[in-house]
Amino acid sequence: MNILIVDPLPLFIQGMTAGLKNTMPDICVDGVNQCEGIWDILATIPISVMLIDGEMENSSQLILLDDIAARYPNIRIIVMLMRVRKDSLRRFLEHHAVAVVSKEASMDTIFQVIKTACCGMVCIPHSESVWDMDSEQALLTKLSDRQREVLRLIAAGESNKQISRLLNISAGTVKSHLESIYRRLNVKNRTQAAMIMSADE
């Protein structure tokens, strides 16, 4: 099975690729971080499943989903969101997604979603997984200016050492900022934190 991951964050693509290959050793995974790169891959590789970032939801992305479904009707499109919202869920399903899943879901859950989608079924999250709380913007207001600077650099893929150099602060201070960011955003790691920042920009 060939899977294509479309996400603006290279860090997310790397993590998801490693997780998928660990769960499903026989798959081939490709990744692109810009929508323009999709068509070259689809023209050369028989993709079965596409995991596409839904955080950039806008009319052009919905048109993209329609175009993919029209040109490659056998591809199972799974939209991944940091937070699954009721309005987004409905909109993506109306535009040919066969599943919507949280980016925070366990690899076992994502595997089950892929398996269900490949069987031709629509897969939606449990109602308790549908997010109906503060927006990502509201979460970011909990951060200090310095913490937002650190988070922007995380989202850009910088390491702790690089952040330390760029902001002229110690590695210990970077680590302290990260711990505070995780706590305030209620996330477990830098990938989840970066996705919140990416969704806001």
PDB file of C-alpha atoms in Angstrom:
ATOM      1  CA  MET A   1       0.000   0.000   0.000  1.00  0.00           C
ATOM      2  CA  ASN A   2       1.244   3.496  -0.896  1.00  0.00           C
ATOM      3  CA  ILE A   3       0.367   6.357   1.440  1.00  0.00           C
ATOM      4  CA  LEU A   4       0.875  10.062   0.749  1.00  0.00           C
ATOM      5  CA  ILE A   5       1.099  12.524   3.652  1.00  0.00           C
ATOM      6  CA  VAL A   6       0.383  16.183   2.843  1.00  0.00           C
ATOM      7  CA  ASP A   7       1.283  18.533   5.689  1.00  0.00           C
ATOM      8  CA  PRO A   8       3.095  21.894   5.919  1.00  0.00           C
ATOM      9  CA  LEU A   9       5.238  20.665   8.829  1.00  0.00           C
ATOM     10  CA  PRO A  10       8.189  18.443   7.804  1.00  0.00           C
ATOM     11  CA  LEU A  11       8.470  17.381  11.458  1.00  0.00           C
ATOM     12  CA  PHE A  12       4.912  16.002  11.382  1.00  0.00           C
ATOM     13  CA  ILE A  13       5.554  14.149   8.101  1.00  0.00           C
ATOM     14  CA  GLN A  14       8.699  12.545   9.561  1.00  0.00           C
ATOM     15  CA  GLY A  15       6.961  11.488  12.768  1.00  0.00           C
ATOM     16  CA  MET A  16       3.881  10.144  10.993  1.00  0.00           C
ATOM     17  CA  THR A  17       6.026   8.266   8.445  1.00  0.00           C
ATOM     18  CA  ALA A  18       8.046   6.590  11.207  1.00  0.00           C
ATOM     19  CA  GLY A  19       4.894   5.710  13.153  1.00  0.00           C
ATOM     20  CA  LEU A  20       3.097   4.280  10.121  1.00  0.00           C
ATOM     21  CA  LYS A  21       6.095   2.190   9.041  1.00  0.00           C
ATOM     22  CA  ASN A  22       6.437   0.866  12.573  1.00  0.00           C
ATOM     23  CA  THR A  23       2.745  -0.114  12.640  1.00  0.00           C
ATOM     24  CA  MET A  24       2.532  -1.282   8.999  1.00  0.00           C
ATOM     25  CA  PRO A  25       6.018  -2.401   7.877  1.00  0.00           C
ATOM     26  CA  ASP A  26       4.940  -3.290   4.311  1.00  0.00           C
ATOM     27  CA  ILE A  27       3.727   0.188   3.325  1.00  0.00           C
ATOM     28  CA  CYS A  28       5.493   2.851   1.261  1.00  0.00           C
ATOM     29  CA  VAL A  29       5.086   6.428   2.488  1.00  0.00           C
ATOM     30  CA  ASP A  30       5.737   9.663   0.600  1.00  0.00           C
ATOM     31  CA  GLY A  31       5.295  13.156   1.972  1.00  0.00           C
ATOM     32  CA  VAL A  32       4.913  16.664   0.593  1.00  0.00           C
ATOM     33  CA  ASN A  33       4.590  19.914   2.508  1.00  0.00           C
ATOM     34  CA  GLN A  34       2.940  21.918  -0.275  1.00  0.00           C
ATOM     35  CA  CYS A  35      -0.231  21.088  -2.165  1.00  0.00           C
ATOM     36  CA  GLU A  36       1.491  21.756  -5.511  1.00  0.00           C
ATOM     37  CA  GLY A  37       3.679  18.682  -4.968  1.00  0.00           C
ATOM     38  CA  ILE A  38       0.685  16.338  -4.818  1.00  0.00           C
ATOM     39  CA  TRP A  39       0.095  16.059  -8.563  1.00  0.00           C
ATOM     40  CA  ASP A  40       3.639  14.933  -9.463  1.00  0.00           C
ATOM     41  CA  ILE A  41       3.442  12.097  -6.947  1.00  0.00           C
ATOM     42  CA  LEU A  42      -0.073  11.061  -7.991  1.00  0.00           C
ATOM     43  CA  ALA A  43       1.055  10.937 -11.641  1.00  0.00           C
ATOM     44  CA  THR A  44       3.898   8.518 -10.870  1.00  0.00           C
ATOM     45  CA  ILE A  45       2.901   6.469  -7.794  1.00  0.00           C
ATOM     46  CA  PRO A  46      -0.366   4.529  -7.310  1.00  0.00           C
ATOM     47  CA  ILE A  47      -1.442   6.099  -4.018  1.00  0.00           C
ATOM     48  CA  SER A  48      -4.075   4.181  -2.027  1.00  0.00           C
ATOM     49  CA  VAL A  49      -4.491   6.534   0.934  1.00  0.00           C
ATOM     50  CA  MET A  50      -3.833  10.244   1.333  1.00  0.00           C
ATOM     51  CA  LEU A  51      -3.449  11.757   4.799  1.00  0.00           C
ATOM     52  CA  ILE A  52      -3.950  15.479   4.281  1.00  0.00           C
ATOM     53  CA  ASP A  53      -3.651  18.326   6.765  1.00  0.00           C
ATOM     54  CA  GLY A  54      -7.009  20.006   7.302  1.00  0.00           C
ATOM     55  CA  GLU A  55      -5.813  22.956   9.369  1.00  0.00           C
ATOM     56  CA  MET A  56      -5.500  25.170   6.286  1.00  0.00           C
ATOM     57  CA  GLU A  57      -9.200  24.666   5.612  1.00  0.00           C
ATOM     58  CA  ASN A  58     -10.411  27.151   3.053  1.00  0.00           C
ATOM     59  CA  SER A  59     -12.286  27.057  -0.224  1.00  0.00           C
ATOM     60  CA  SER A  60      -9.172  26.257  -2.291  1.00  0.00           C
ATOM     61  CA  GLN A  61      -8.378  23.242  -0.117  1.00  0.00           C
ATOM     62  CA  LEU A  62     -11.936  21.955  -0.478  1.00  0.00           C
ATOM     63  CA  ILE A  63     -11.637  22.401  -4.256  1.00  0.00           C
ATOM     64  CA  LEU A  64      -8.360  20.437  -4.080  1.00  0.00           C
ATOM     65  CA  LEU A  65     -10.156  17.546  -2.343  1.00  0.00           C
ATOM     66  CA  ASP A  66     -12.844  17.612  -5.042  1.00  0.00           C
ATOM     67  CA  ASP A  67     -10.175  17.611  -7.791  1.00  0.00           C
ATOM     68  CA  ILE A  68      -8.305  14.678  -6.251  1.00  0.00           C
ATOM     69  CA  ALA A  69     -11.540  12.688  -5.925  1.00  0.00           C
ATOM     70  CA  ALA A  70     -12.528  13.468  -9.530  1.00  0.00           C
ATOM     71  CA  ARG A  71      -9.140  12.563 -11.037  1.00  0.00           C
ATOM     72  CA  TYR A  72      -8.231   9.693  -8.686  1.00  0.00           C
ATOM     73  CA  PRO A  73     -11.524   8.262  -7.381  1.00  0.00           C
ATOM     74  CA  ASN A  74      -9.863   5.207  -5.810  1.00  0.00           C
ATOM     75  CA  ILE A  75      -7.728   7.238  -3.401  1.00  0.00           C
ATOM     76  CA  ARG A  76      -9.114   7.217   0.135  1.00  0.00           C
ATOM     77  CA  ILE A  77      -8.745  10.773   1.490  1.00  0.00           C
ATOM     78  CA  ILE A  78      -8.275  11.059   5.255  1.00  0.00           C
ATOM     79  CA  VAL A  79      -8.195  14.574   6.713  1.00  0.00           C
ATOM     80  CA  MET A  80      -6.074  15.117   9.821  1.00  0.00           C
ATOM     81  CA  LEU A  81      -6.849  17.972  12.200  1.00  0.00           C
ATOM     82  CA  MET A  82      -5.263  19.161  15.414  1.00  0.00           C
ATOM     83  CA  ARG A  83      -8.770  19.608  16.799  1.00  0.00           C
ATOM     84  CA  VAL A  84     -11.785  18.052  15.086  1.00  0.00           C
ATOM     85  CA  ARG A  85     -14.643  20.573  15.032  1.00  0.00           C
ATOM     86  CA  LYS A  86     -18.242  19.750  14.113  1.00  0.00           C
ATOM     87  CA  ASP A  87     -18.447  22.241  11.236  1.00  0.00           C
ATOM     88  CA  SER A  88     -15.122  21.051   9.775  1.00  0.00           C
ATOM     89  CA  LEU A  89     -16.140  17.420  10.071  1.00  0.00           C
ATOM     90  CA  ARG A  90     -19.287  17.963   8.023  1.00  0.00           C
ATOM     91  CA  ARG A  91     -17.539  20.136   5.434  1.00  0.00           C
ATOM     92  CA  PHE A  92     -14.697  17.677   4.777  1.00  0.00           C
ATOM     93  CA  LEU A  93     -17.068  14.727   4.462  1.00  0.00           C
ATOM     94  CA  GLU A  94     -19.092  16.719   1.916  1.00  0.00           C
ATOM     95  CA  HIS A  95     -15.896  17.172  -0.129  1.00  0.00           C
ATOM     96  CA  HIS A  96     -14.931  13.506  -0.544  1.00  0.00           C
ATOM     97  CA  ALA A  97     -12.966  12.822   2.638  1.00  0.00           C
ATOM     98  CA  VAL A  98     -13.742   9.300   3.859  1.00  0.00           C
ATOM     99  CA  ALA A  99     -12.363   9.922   7.334  1.00  0.00           C
ATOM    100  CA  VAL A 100     -11.454  12.737   9.690  1.00  0.00           C
ATOM    101  CA  VAL A 101      -9.014  12.001  12.503  1.00  0.00           C
ATOM    102  CA  SER A 102      -7.189  13.994  15.147  1.00  0.00           C
ATOM    103  CA  LYS A 103      -3.449  14.479  14.691  1.00  0.00           C
ATOM    104  CA  GLU A 104      -3.194  13.612  18.384  1.00  0.00           C
ATOM    105  CA  ALA A 105      -4.742  10.164  17.856  1.00  0.00           C
ATOM    106  CA  SER A 106      -2.612   7.142  18.718  1.00  0.00           C
ATOM    107  CA  MET A 107      -0.889   5.300  15.886  1.00  0.00           C
ATOM    108  CA  ASP A 108      -3.190   2.321  16.561  1.00  0.00           C
ATOM    109  CA  THR A 109      -6.227   4.571  16.033  1.00  0.00           C
ATOM    110  CA  ILE A 110      -4.776   6.012  12.810  1.00  0.00           C
ATOM    111  CA  PHE A 111      -4.035   2.461  11.619  1.00  0.00           C
ATOM    112  CA  GLN A 112      -7.662   1.456  12.308  1.00  0.00           C
ATOM    113  CA  VAL A 113      -8.934   4.556  10.463  1.00  0.00           C
ATOM    114  CA  ILE A 114      -6.772   3.698   7.419  1.00  0.00           C
ATOM    115  CA  LYS A 115      -7.934   0.076   7.524  1.00  0.00           C
ATOM    116  CA  THR A 116     -11.600   1.133   7.768  1.00  0.00           C
ATOM    117  CA  ALA A 117     -11.215   3.672   4.938  1.00  0.00           C
ATOM    118  CA  CYS A 118      -9.535   1.079   2.696  1.00  0.00           C
ATOM    119  CA  CYS A 119     -12.544  -1.200   3.206  1.00  0.00           C
ATOM    120  CA  GLY A 120     -14.693   1.509   1.620  1.00  0.00           C
ATOM    121  CA  MET A 121     -16.289   2.751   4.832  1.00  0.00           C
ATOM    122  CA  VAL A 122     -16.530   6.304   6.154  1.00  0.00           C
ATOM    123  CA  CYS A 123     -14.804   6.773   9.495  1.00  0.00           C
ATOM    124  CA  ILE A 124     -15.603   9.668  11.827  1.00  0.00           C
ATOM    125  CA  PRO A 125     -14.324  10.320  15.355  1.00  0.00           C
ATOM    126  CA  HIS A 126     -16.304   9.540  18.489  1.00  0.00           C
ATOM    127  CA  SER A 127     -18.397  12.507  19.592  1.00  0.00           C
ATOM    128  CA  GLU A 128     -16.175  13.058  22.639  1.00  0.00           C
ATOM    129  CA  SER A 129     -13.219  13.566  20.277  1.00  0.00           C
ATOM    130  CA  VAL A 130     -14.932  16.446  18.483  1.00  0.00           C
ATOM    131  CA  TRP A 131     -13.451  19.643  19.818  1.00  0.00           C
ATOM    132  CA  ASP A 132     -15.790  22.286  21.110  1.00  0.00           C
ATOM    133  CA  MET A 133     -13.480  24.395  23.280  1.00  0.00           C
ATOM    134  CA  ASP A 134     -11.155  27.415  22.923  1.00  0.00           C
ATOM    135  CA  SER A 135      -9.727  28.029  19.467  1.00  0.00           C
ATOM    136  CA  GLU A 136      -6.017  27.666  18.768  1.00  0.00           C
ATOM    137  CA  GLN A 137      -5.737  31.470  18.857  1.00  0.00           C
ATOM    138  CA  ALA A 138      -7.167  31.531  22.376  1.00  0.00           C
ATOM    139  CA  LEU A 139      -4.629  28.901  23.432  1.00  0.00           C
ATOM    140  CA  LEU A 140      -1.757  30.985  22.062  1.00  0.00           C
ATOM    141  CA  THR A 141      -2.817  34.015  24.120  1.00  0.00           C
ATOM    142  CA  LYS A 142      -1.771  32.002  27.188  1.00  0.00           C
ATOM    143  CA  LEU A 143       1.874  32.276  26.068  1.00  0.00           C
ATOM    144  CA  SER A 144       4.298  35.103  26.782  1.00  0.00           C
ATOM    145  CA  ASP A 145       5.946  36.929  23.862  1.00  0.00           C
ATOM    146  CA  ARG A 146       9.183  34.984  24.436  1.00  0.00           C
ATOM    147  CA  GLN A 147       7.320  31.668  24.536  1.00  0.00           C
ATOM    148  CA  ARG A 148       5.626  32.543  21.234  1.00  0.00           C
ATOM    149  CA  GLU A 149       9.075  33.272  19.739  1.00  0.00           C
ATOM    150  CA  VAL A 150      10.294  29.858  20.892  1.00  0.00           C
ATOM    151  CA  LEU A 151       7.146  28.216  19.512  1.00  0.00           C
ATOM    152  CA  ARG A 152       7.565  29.921  16.104  1.00  0.00           C
ATOM    153  CA  LEU A 153      11.100  28.516  15.887  1.00  0.00           C
ATOM    154  CA  ILE A 154       9.864  25.047  16.892  1.00  0.00           C
ATOM    155  CA  ALA A 155       7.243  25.229  14.133  1.00  0.00           C
ATOM    156  CA  ALA A 156      10.039  26.183  11.708  1.00  0.00           C
ATOM    157  CA  GLY A 157      11.835  22.946  12.640  1.00  0.00           C
ATOM    158  CA  GLU A 158      14.665  24.439  14.723  1.00  0.00           C
ATOM    159  CA  SER A 159      16.359  22.303  17.393  1.00  0.00           C
ATOM    160  CA  ASN A 160      16.745  23.426  21.024  1.00  0.00           C
ATOM    161  CA  LYS A 161      20.407  24.199  20.326  1.00  0.00           C
ATOM    162  CA  GLN A 162      19.519  26.359  17.300  1.00  0.00           C
ATOM    163  CA  ILE A 163      16.790  28.169  19.269  1.00  0.00           C
ATOM    164  CA  SER A 164      19.302  28.823  22.043  1.00  0.00           C
ATOM    165  CA  ARG A 165      21.713  30.424  19.550  1.00  0.00           C
ATOM    166  CA  LEU A 166      19.070  32.401  17.649  1.00  0.00           C
ATOM    167  CA  LEU A 167      17.493  33.900  20.782  1.00  0.00           C
ATOM    168  CA  ASN A 168      20.785  34.213  22.675  1.00  0.00           C
ATOM    169  CA  ILE A 169      19.488  32.248  25.666  1.00  0.00           C
ATOM    170  CA  SER A 170      20.815  29.141  27.409  1.00  0.00           C
ATOM    171  CA  ALA A 171      19.733  25.612  26.473  1.00  0.00           C
ATOM    172  CA  GLY A 172      18.259  25.300  29.979  1.00  0.00           C
ATOM    173  CA  THR A 173      16.099  28.371  29.395  1.00  0.00           C
ATOM    174  CA  VAL A 174      14.863  26.919  26.087  1.00  0.00           C
ATOM    175  CA  LYS A 175      13.946  23.681  27.874  1.00  0.00           C
ATOM    176  CA  SER A 176      12.146  25.637  30.592  1.00  0.00           C
ATOM    177  CA  HIS A 177      10.166  27.596  27.966  1.00  0.00           C
ATOM    178  CA  LEU A 178       9.232  24.341  26.209  1.00  0.00           C
ATOM    179  CA  GLU A 179       7.922  22.765  29.412  1.00  0.00           C
ATOM    180  CA  SER A 180       5.829  25.859  30.086  1.00  0.00           C
ATOM    181  CA  ILE A 181       4.534  25.927  26.482  1.00  0.00           C
ATOM    182  CA  TYR A 182       3.489  22.255  26.662  1.00  0.00           C
ATOM    183  CA  ARG A 183       1.689  22.851  29.949  1.00  0.00           C
ATOM    184  CA  ARG A 184      -0.131  26.006  28.793  1.00  0.00           C
ATOM    185  CA  LEU A 185      -1.173  24.527  25.438  1.00  0.00           C
ATOM    186  CA  ASN A 186      -2.045  21.167  27.008  1.00  0.00           C
ATOM    187  CA  VAL A 187       0.173  19.235  24.573  1.00  0.00           C
ATOM    188  CA  LYS A 188       2.701  16.453  25.095  1.00  0.00           C
ATOM    189  CA  ASN A 189       5.484  17.261  22.641  1.00  0.00           C
ATOM    190  CA  ARG A 190       6.999  19.804  20.243  1.00  0.00           C
ATOM    191  CA  THR A 191       5.150  18.399  17.212  1.00  0.00           C
ATOM    192  CA  GLN A 192       1.743  19.012  18.807  1.00  0.00           C
ATOM    193  CA  ALA A 193       2.831  22.491  19.932  1.00  0.00           C
ATOM    194  CA  ALA A 194       4.128  23.310  16.435  1.00  0.00           C
ATOM    195  CA  MET A 195       0.819  22.229  14.885  1.00  0.00           C
ATOM    196  CA  ILE A 196      -1.092  24.727  17.047  1.00  0.00           C
ATOM    197  CA  MET A 197       1.244  27.540  15.961  1.00  0.00           C
ATOM    198  CA  SER A 198       1.032  26.424  12.326  1.00  0.00           C
ATOM    199  CA  ALA A 199      -2.783  26.396  12.444  1.00  0.00           C
ATOM    200  CA  ASP A 200      -2.779  29.989  13.686  1.00  0.00           C
ATOM    201  CA  GLU A 201      -0.520  31.384  10.932  1.00  0.00           C
TER     202      GLU A 201
END
